[in-house]
Amino acid sequence: MTDRQVSEGSGGNGAPEVQAQERRLHRDLGFWGLTGIGFSNIVGSGWLFAAMYAAQTAGPAALLSWVGAGLLCGLVALVMIELGASRPEGGGTVRWPLYASGRLVGTLVGWSVLLSVGGTAAEISAIMQYAAHYLPGLYNGHTLTASGLGLAAGLSVLLTALNWFAVRMFARLNNLVSVFKIAVPVLTVFALIASGWHSGRLTDHGGFAPYGYVACLTALAGGGIVYSVNGFQAPLDFSGETRNPRRTIPWAVLAGIGLAVLMYLALQLAFLFTVPENLLGGGWKGVSFDSPFGQLALILNLHWLSSLLYADAVLSPGGSAYVGVALDARHTYALAKNGTIPRYFMKVDERYGVPRRALAVNLVVIVLFLLPFGGWQDIVSVMGDMYLLIYAASAVAVAVFRAAPGGGTAGWVPGLRWIAPVSFVVASEFVYWSGWHDLRLALPLVLAGLLVFLLMRRPGARAAESDGAGPRRPLSAELRTGAWLVVYLLALTLLSWLGTFKGSGRLPAPYDSVTVAAVAVAVFFWAVRSGVGQLTASRPAAAG
C-alpha cells in the first residue's frame, strides 16, 4: 500500500469531501524539516528556567529526571510514530481517537485540543514579558497593557502571515530559527563552564540526591521537566504533508527528542557546576533567580552572554509560537473534518496547500486569550496539561487498530502489544503528576466537551457526515463506546484530589501513583475492547 493510499484510506471510504481537501495538502516536508518542527516545538521558554527549578526540586539527581523524561517520552512517541507512519493525515493526533473510539472520544479530545490553543498565546505572552526588559510599559502587573496587547496582537498576525503560504516556506524559516535555538544554548553551556566550574557539585551540599530519589519523580512535573520535553508529537500533525511518511516520521520524532534531551542535560550540568558557592548556603532549594542563565552570566561577568540570552528569551518562545500557530491550524482543520466545528474551516488553499481558514480562526482565538482577563495565565498553564490526554487516547487508538480485523498498522514499531498499555500508563502518570492545582480546572474543562457532543447530537442538529468514523450510530451506542474516557477523567480528578501532588494527601506516596497505574491499566483494556467493537461494527466505512 502506498503512502497516498494509506492517507486516503484513513479518512474512510465514505468521506469524499475530506479526501478532496486532504489531497490539496502539499507533501513538501522531509526529514530535516520535520526534525526542525519537532525540536522547535519542544524547545521554547522552558530551557531558560527548567534547569533551576529541577535543581531546586531534586538537586544533582535532576540529571536522572531528564534521562527518565527522555525515555518515557520516547516510549509514548513510539505509539505516535506507529500511528503517523500507518495513517498519515493532517492533524492526525485529533483524527486517530475519532477513528478508534468513536465520536464521543473524538469530540472530547478535539475539545481539549481546541482549548489548548491557549498554549500558543502563552508563548507569545512570554515574548512580551521578556521584551518588557527593553520596552517598559508592556505589562501592568500580570496583564498586558493596551500597548502590550497591541504589540502581542501584531506579533500574532505576523506569525499567522508567515504560515499563510506554502508549508515548504514554513519549514525553511523554522529550520533557520532552530539553528539559532541550538547554537545559543550550546554557547551558553561552553561559556558558563569555561568561566565558573566548581568541582564536587554532584556530591557536595547534601550529596547527589539531597532530597531523596523520590524528588526525581516530583521534578518531572514540579521542576518543569515534562513541560520542557513535551511537544515531540508536532511532526505527526504534518504527516499529511510529508514525503514518504513511513520512513521519515519515525526518525524525525526520535531525533527531535534526542537532540532536546541532550541539550537539556548539558544545560543542567552547566547550571549545577557553575552556581557560585556563596549561593548554596541553604542548599539547592535556596538557589533562586528571576532569569537563571541570564543572571548567572552577569555574576560571572559574561555581559555579552547575558545580552544574547535576553535576545534568545524572545526568539525561543517565538520559534515555539511559530510552530504552535501552524499546529493549531492543523488541529482546527482536523476538528472541521471531525465535524466538531463547521466544515467551512476545513478548506485547504488549492495553490499553497495551507488550511487558511483554520489559520484565521485560530488568530482570533489567540488574541482573545491575550486579553487582560484576571487569572488567564493560570488557565493557559492548565490547557497545556490537557494536551497530555492526546497521548493516552493515541495509545488506545494504536491498540484498537492493531486488534481490529483489517484495522492495519505499519508494523514499524515492534512490541506494540506491551508498549501501548505502558504508554497509556505513562501518559496517565504525566497527567496526574501535573498536580491537583492544575487538574482541578483542566479535567472538568475537558469534561465540558460532553456538552459540545450532546449539542452536536441534539434533535435537528446537522450530522457530521463522512467524518471518517463510519455511519452515524445511536446516541446510546456512542455513549457506551466512549464511556471509558469519561470514567477515566473522573477517576483522575478524584485521585488527584486524594493524592500527594498538591492534593489532600489522603492517599500517600507512592500508593497514589501506583493506584493511578492500576486504574489506567483497567481503563486501557476497557477502552480497547470498546474501540474494537465499534470499529468492527462500522466496517467497511472506516477501513484503513
XYZ file of C-alpha atoms in Angstrom:
544
model
C 0.000 0.000 0.000
C 1.399 3.417 -0.937
C 1.611 6.382 1.435
C -1.101 8.154 -0.527
C -3.370 5.135 -0.252
C -2.747 4.930 3.472
C -3.598 8.580 3.857
C -6.779 8.329 1.862
C -7.811 5.097 3.481
C -7.546 6.604 6.928
C -10.226 9.016 6.091
C -12.772 6.353 5.427
C -14.402 5.312 2.154
C -17.401 7.483 2.852
C -15.527 10.755 3.176
C -15.030 12.196 -0.354
C -15.161 15.812 0.863
C -12.496 15.107 3.491
C -10.296 13.288 0.989
C -10.635 16.100 -1.553
C -9.276 18.616 0.967
C -6.577 16.204 2.172
C -5.283 15.809 -1.392
C -4.706 19.572 -1.568
C -2.046 19.373 1.153
C 1.429 19.605 -0.368
C 3.832 16.775 0.518
C 6.904 19.010 0.746
C 8.360 18.103 4.152
C 11.415 15.887 4.538
C 13.479 14.605 7.455
C 15.223 17.856 8.394
C 12.073 19.929 8.053
C 10.147 17.565 10.354
C 13.030 17.292 12.826
C 13.230 21.080 12.995
C 9.478 21.276 13.654
C 9.727 18.752 16.489
C 12.800 20.315 18.069
C 11.461 23.858 17.798
C 8.158 22.838 19.363
C 9.963 21.152 22.284
C 12.467 23.939 22.970
C 10.527 27.061 23.884
C 10.844 29.169 27.003
C 11.363 26.046 29.148
C 15.135 25.803 28.647
C 15.638 29.182 30.324
C 14.075 28.056 33.622
C 13.794 24.258 33.902
C 17.418 23.633 34.960
C 16.994 25.870 38.033
C 13.580 24.519 39.050
C 14.739 20.919 38.592
C 17.827 21.580 40.747
C 15.678 23.208 43.443
C 13.431 20.137 43.479
C 15.916 17.245 43.217
C 19.444 18.686 43.420
C 22.037 16.997 41.148
C 19.707 13.979 40.887
C 17.683 16.112 38.453
C 20.004 14.654 35.815
C 18.204 11.335 36.309
C 14.869 13.117 35.843
C 15.944 14.402 32.423
C 17.062 10.927 31.346
C 13.814 9.445 32.663
C 11.713 12.065 30.888
C 13.503 11.332 27.624
C 12.937 7.578 27.963
C 9.282 7.960 28.988
C 8.547 10.437 26.205
C 10.360 8.144 23.769
C 8.055 5.311 24.821
C 4.960 7.448 24.248
C 6.480 8.671 20.971
C 6.721 5.087 19.644
C 2.938 4.848 19.780
C 2.547 8.177 17.995
C 5.154 7.139 15.413
C 3.256 3.950 14.578
C 0.068 5.946 14.032
C 1.787 8.627 11.962
C 3.563 6.077 9.782
C 0.487 3.883 9.197
C -2.186 6.602 8.976
C -0.530 9.853 7.816
C -3.047 12.689 7.818
C -3.105 16.412 8.523
C -3.994 16.920 12.206
C -3.683 13.173 12.786
C -3.483 13.420 16.579
C -7.064 14.726 16.534
C -8.307 12.226 13.954
C -6.969 8.922 15.319
C -9.072 8.941 18.551
C -12.178 9.523 16.417
C -11.450 6.523 14.183
C -10.592 4.207 17.068
C -13.027 5.194 19.812
C -15.960 6.909 18.160
C -17.443 10.387 18.178
C -17.714 10.936 21.944
C -13.991 10.376 22.485
C -13.191 12.262 19.287
C -15.220 15.243 20.494
C -13.701 15.295 23.998
C -10.139 15.029 22.692
C -10.854 17.597 19.983
C -12.395 19.958 22.522
C -9.325 19.756 24.760
C -7.052 20.384 21.774
C -9.144 23.378 20.739
C -8.739 24.868 24.221
C -5.004 24.179 24.189
C -4.614 26.898 21.547
C -4.027 28.987 24.663
C -0.566 27.386 24.831
C 0.483 29.415 21.791
C -0.864 32.541 23.466
C 1.280 31.662 26.491
C 4.443 31.618 24.363
C 3.511 34.987 22.855
C 2.905 36.305 26.360
C 6.364 35.032 27.378
C 7.858 37.002 24.486
C 6.096 40.122 25.740
C 7.350 39.507 29.267
C 10.971 39.323 28.118
C 10.506 42.191 25.670
C 9.415 44.334 28.627
C 13.096 44.250 29.666
C 13.721 46.529 26.679
C 10.284 48.144 26.301
C 8.863 49.127 29.715
C 5.124 49.655 29.771
C 4.070 46.420 28.076
C 2.784 44.987 31.352
C 0.638 46.320 34.168
C 1.166 43.855 36.977
C 0.489 40.432 35.432
C -1.644 41.600 32.495
C -0.765 43.256 29.212
C -1.333 46.991 28.872
C -3.104 48.397 25.806
C 0.245 48.900 24.064
C 1.392 45.426 25.129
C -1.809 43.868 23.801
C -1.387 45.751 20.541
C 2.183 44.501 20.150
C 1.159 40.923 21.067
C -1.723 41.026 18.588
C 0.634 42.370 15.925
C 3.063 39.524 16.612
C 0.177 37.023 16.357
C -0.743 38.475 12.966
C 2.902 38.260 11.836
C 3.207 34.604 12.883
C -0.062 33.827 11.097
C 1.131 35.647 7.964
C 4.384 33.654 7.966
C 2.276 30.471 7.994
C -0.044 31.751 5.258
C 1.951 30.411 2.327
C 3.354 27.016 1.339
C 4.471 24.611 4.066
C 7.917 24.452 2.409
C 8.485 28.130 3.255
C 7.326 27.493 6.823
C 9.812 24.613 7.178
C 12.739 26.644 5.819
C 12.097 29.565 8.170
C 11.680 27.192 11.104
C 14.975 25.458 10.254
C 16.777 28.819 10.461
C 15.191 29.525 13.862
C 16.081 26.013 15.056
C 19.761 26.535 14.208
C 19.796 29.627 16.435
C 17.880 27.786 19.169
C 20.587 25.115 19.199
C 23.532 27.499 18.908
C 22.638 29.778 21.851
C 22.189 27.002 24.485
C 25.368 25.255 23.294
C 27.289 28.533 23.500
C 25.785 29.115 26.961
C 26.999 25.726 28.196
C 30.569 26.240 26.965
C 30.781 29.851 28.191
C 29.488 29.080 31.685
C 31.660 26.007 32.174
C 34.760 27.865 30.941
C 34.107 30.744 33.350
C 32.977 29.178 36.624
C 33.412 25.397 37.002
C 33.187 24.119 40.603
C 34.222 20.504 41.156
C 32.453 18.212 43.600
C 28.981 19.529 42.881
C 27.496 16.063 42.370
C 28.415 15.053 45.941
C 28.627 18.276 47.978
C 25.710 20.210 49.538
C 23.728 17.169 50.645
C 25.015 14.627 48.139
C 23.761 13.545 44.723
C 20.143 13.206 45.898
C 19.840 15.655 48.831
C 16.019 15.427 48.863
C 15.775 11.696 48.156
C 15.308 9.881 44.871
C 11.520 10.348 45.060
C 12.245 14.013 44.330
C 13.365 12.935 40.839
C 9.755 11.968 40.192
C 8.473 15.231 41.618
C 10.896 17.147 39.386
C 9.253 15.667 36.292
C 6.202 17.829 36.923
C 7.146 20.373 39.595
C 10.563 21.053 38.064
C 9.127 21.769 34.638
C 10.860 18.799 33.014
C 7.786 17.205 31.432
C 6.684 20.637 30.220
C 10.113 21.228 28.686
C 10.288 17.873 26.852
C 6.639 17.906 25.793
C 5.825 18.817 22.189
C 7.641 15.984 20.408
C 4.428 14.957 18.634
C 4.475 18.047 16.371
C 5.829 16.266 13.253
C 2.899 13.845 13.376
C 0.398 16.613 12.734
C 2.269 17.309 9.487
C 2.214 13.664 8.390
C -0.253 14.515 5.614
C 2.320 16.991 4.230
C 5.346 14.686 4.389
C 7.267 12.921 1.660
C 7.407 9.199 2.435
C 5.935 9.482 5.968
C 6.540 5.804 6.808
C 10.294 6.321 6.590
C 10.645 9.988 7.562
C 8.319 10.468 10.556
C 9.788 7.854 12.945
C 13.349 9.123 12.712
C 12.307 12.791 12.774
C 10.317 12.378 16.016
C 13.065 10.403 17.751
C 15.769 12.809 16.526
C 13.824 15.791 17.908
C 13.509 14.128 21.327
C 17.157 13.051 21.365
C 18.523 16.475 20.435
C 16.328 18.203 23.017
C 17.206 15.837 25.882
C 20.944 16.091 25.158
C 20.679 19.874 25.173
C 18.724 19.915 28.442
C 21.231 17.556 30.097
C 24.117 19.826 29.067
C 22.294 22.891 30.413
C 21.532 21.110 33.699
C 25.198 20.172 34.117
C 26.298 23.719 33.337
C 23.888 25.105 35.937
C 24.894 22.602 38.625
C 28.620 23.188 38.199
C 28.664 26.985 37.795
C 26.347 28.334 40.543
C 28.641 30.298 42.924
C 29.393 28.650 46.273
C 28.061 31.600 48.280
C 24.549 30.954 46.914
C 24.430 27.347 48.157
C 24.409 28.051 51.888
C 20.788 26.901 52.071
C 21.278 24.014 49.665
C 19.859 23.754 46.167
C 16.396 24.794 47.349
C 17.820 28.201 48.208
C 19.140 28.937 44.702
C 16.716 31.323 43.039
C 16.962 33.610 40.019
C 14.343 35.526 38.075
C 16.277 34.772 34.886
C 18.575 31.837 35.789
C 21.108 31.729 32.970
C 20.985 35.465 32.264
C 21.701 36.392 35.884
C 24.289 33.634 36.208
C 26.082 35.092 33.193
C 26.105 38.540 34.840
C 27.519 37.103 38.080
C 30.340 35.543 36.036
C 30.923 38.881 34.204
C 29.708 37.459 30.896
C 27.716 40.550 29.915
C 27.760 39.662 26.221
C 26.213 36.268 27.032
C 23.547 37.871 29.216
C 22.541 40.181 26.344
C 22.425 37.213 23.964
C 20.296 35.229 26.401
C 17.762 38.023 26.760
C 17.545 38.176 22.980
C 17.084 34.406 22.764
C 14.465 34.627 25.513
C 12.384 36.374 22.876
C 13.405 34.143 19.955
C 12.972 30.706 21.606
C 9.320 31.269 22.614
C 8.890 32.965 19.235
C 10.034 29.807 17.444
C 7.666 27.685 19.533
C 4.823 30.117 18.884
C 5.603 29.986 15.144
C 5.296 26.195 15.152
C 2.318 26.454 17.526
C 0.370 28.610 15.065
C 0.988 26.016 12.341
C -0.005 23.124 14.638
C -3.144 24.911 15.831
C -4.218 25.341 12.214
C -3.777 21.613 11.504
C -5.756 20.786 14.644
C -8.586 23.151 13.702
C -8.559 21.705 10.176
C -8.841 18.207 11.686
C -11.653 19.288 14.017
C -13.560 20.561 10.981
C -13.032 17.153 9.331
C -14.394 15.558 12.507
C -17.449 17.815 12.342
C -16.725 19.255 15.830
C -16.632 22.713 14.251
C -18.205 23.796 10.917
C -16.792 22.194 7.776
C -16.194 25.721 6.446
C -12.854 25.726 8.294
C -11.699 22.525 6.557
C -10.958 24.211 3.224
C -7.336 23.989 2.040
C -5.965 26.619 -0.327
C -5.505 24.954 -3.728
C -2.345 26.861 -4.689
C -0.379 26.777 -1.431
C -1.841 23.679 0.250
C -2.441 25.511 3.561
C -5.701 25.485 5.615
C -6.005 29.273 5.652
C -9.479 29.482 7.181
C -8.237 27.427 10.130
C -5.286 29.823 10.496
C -7.657 32.791 10.541
C -9.979 31.404 13.213
C -7.022 30.473 15.405
C -5.665 34.003 15.142
C -8.927 35.261 16.645
C -8.770 32.669 19.461
C -5.127 33.527 20.281
C -5.891 37.253 20.516
C -8.877 36.507 22.791
C -6.571 34.579 25.142
C -4.222 37.561 25.223
C -6.933 39.910 26.506
C -6.144 41.093 30.067
C -8.653 38.966 31.954
C -7.637 38.311 35.543
C -6.060 34.917 36.108
C -5.868 33.969 32.443
C -2.252 32.824 32.783
C -3.317 30.113 35.249
C -5.928 28.908 32.783
C -3.368 28.841 29.962
C -0.996 26.678 32.025
C -3.902 24.324 32.685
C -4.537 24.000 28.949
C -1.022 22.694 28.436
C -1.886 19.801 30.765
C -4.982 18.950 28.750
C -2.883 18.256 25.662
C -1.284 15.326 27.512
C -4.602 13.485 27.132
C -3.822 13.039 23.429
C -1.035 10.645 24.392
C -3.455 8.423 26.320
C -6.050 8.469 23.529
C -3.363 7.659 20.946
C -2.179 4.616 22.941
C -5.738 3.289 22.864
C -6.031 4.052 19.151
C -2.921 2.106 18.123
C -4.052 -0.919 20.174
C -7.525 -0.774 18.612
C -6.168 -0.589 15.064
C -3.818 -3.477 15.785
C -6.537 -5.682 17.281
C -9.448 -4.929 14.960
C -9.879 -7.168 11.892
C -8.300 -5.308 8.983
C -7.513 -2.354 11.254
C -3.972 -2.139 9.966
C -0.800 -0.611 11.378
C 2.507 -0.031 9.675
C 4.364 -2.569 11.812
C 7.277 -0.145 12.145
C 7.394 -0.436 15.950
C 7.931 -3.951 17.358
C 6.403 -4.900 20.697
C 3.272 -2.752 20.420
C 1.345 -5.330 22.450
C 3.114 -4.135 25.623
C 4.271 -0.680 24.502
C 0.691 0.596 24.058
C -0.580 -0.154 27.609
C 2.694 1.025 29.196
C 2.445 4.228 27.139
C -1.125 4.737 28.388
C 0.044 4.335 31.985
C 2.943 6.770 31.426
C 0.605 9.353 29.879
C -1.788 8.925 32.827
C 1.034 9.470 35.317
C 2.181 12.589 33.445
C -1.339 13.994 33.734
C -1.564 13.027 37.415
C 1.868 14.465 38.272
C 0.745 17.840 36.951
C -0.922 18.251 40.338
C -4.342 18.995 41.793
C -3.874 22.756 41.440
C -3.974 22.448 37.633
C -6.087 19.320 37.203
C -8.991 20.621 39.299
C -9.560 23.051 36.404
C -8.196 21.084 33.426
C -10.179 17.864 33.756
C -13.611 19.489 34.359
C -12.916 21.736 31.356
C -12.306 18.664 29.203
C -15.482 17.067 30.555
C -17.345 20.196 29.434
C -16.806 18.768 25.956
C -19.696 16.440 26.816
C -22.000 19.417 26.318
C -20.458 20.012 22.888
C -21.054 16.367 21.990
C -24.672 16.438 23.195
C -25.318 19.681 21.293
C -23.993 18.043 18.144
C -26.387 15.118 18.712
C -29.463 17.144 19.649
C -32.628 16.618 17.544
C -32.448 18.730 14.412
C -28.675 19.233 14.565
C -26.821 18.739 11.295
C -24.984 15.416 11.358
C -21.239 15.293 10.835
C -21.482 13.273 7.617
C -18.455 11.454 6.285
C -16.188 12.303 9.199
C -14.319 9.018 8.819
C -15.825 7.302 11.871
C -18.296 5.206 9.934
C -22.080 5.504 9.762
C -23.914 7.641 12.292
C -24.812 5.473 15.304
C -27.477 5.904 18.005
C -26.550 8.148 20.924
C -26.657 5.216 23.352
C -24.118 3.292 21.255
C -21.729 6.277 21.124
C -22.020 6.729 24.901
C -21.218 3.056 25.520
C -18.161 3.184 23.255
C -16.757 6.401 24.738
C -17.780 5.961 28.386
C -14.243 4.851 29.281
C -12.858 8.352 28.735
C -15.478 9.983 30.965
C -14.803 7.460 33.752
C -11.033 7.886 33.231
C -11.228 11.683 33.618
C -13.444 11.434 36.701
C -11.082 8.872 38.274
C -8.012 11.044 37.609
C -9.778 14.040 39.138
C -10.650 12.071 42.295
C -7.168 10.539 42.614
C -5.550 13.938 42.100
C -7.595 15.342 44.979
C -6.721 12.364 47.203
C -3.039 12.193 46.260
C 0.181 13.921 47.256
C 0.793 16.076 44.168
C -0.684 19.252 45.646
C -3.744 17.230 46.680
C -5.133 16.479 50.125
C -2.570 13.726 50.841
C -5.236 11.254 51.948
C -3.662 8.726 49.573
C 0.054 8.792 50.482
C 3.024 8.300 48.152
C 3.905 6.051 46.450
C 0.478 4.398 46.698
C -1.144 7.292 44.842
C 0.970 6.787 41.704
C 0.564 3.005 41.972
C -3.228 3.433 42.157
C -3.182 5.696 39.095
C -1.240 2.996 37.209
C -3.697 0.268 38.250
C -6.716 2.344 37.210
C -5.008 3.228 33.923
C -4.375 -0.447 33.059
C -8.019 -1.352 33.728
C -9.335 1.593 31.705
C -6.935 0.865 28.825
C -8.216 -2.668 28.221
C -11.807 -1.469 28.597
C -11.159 1.258 26.016
C -9.513 -1.134 23.549
C -12.347 -3.647 23.827
C -14.922 -0.878 23.223
C -12.980 0.532 20.301
C -12.513 -2.821 18.566
C -16.257 -3.442 18.910
C -17.262 -0.140 17.316
C -14.586 -0.348 14.600
C -15.674 -3.863 13.631
C -19.337 -2.847 13.578
C -18.681 0.174 11.370
C -16.739 -1.656 8.626
C -16.245 -1.173 5.763
C -16.839 2.575 6.156
C -13.897 3.169 8.488
C -11.498 0.768 6.831
C -7.917 1.974 6.795
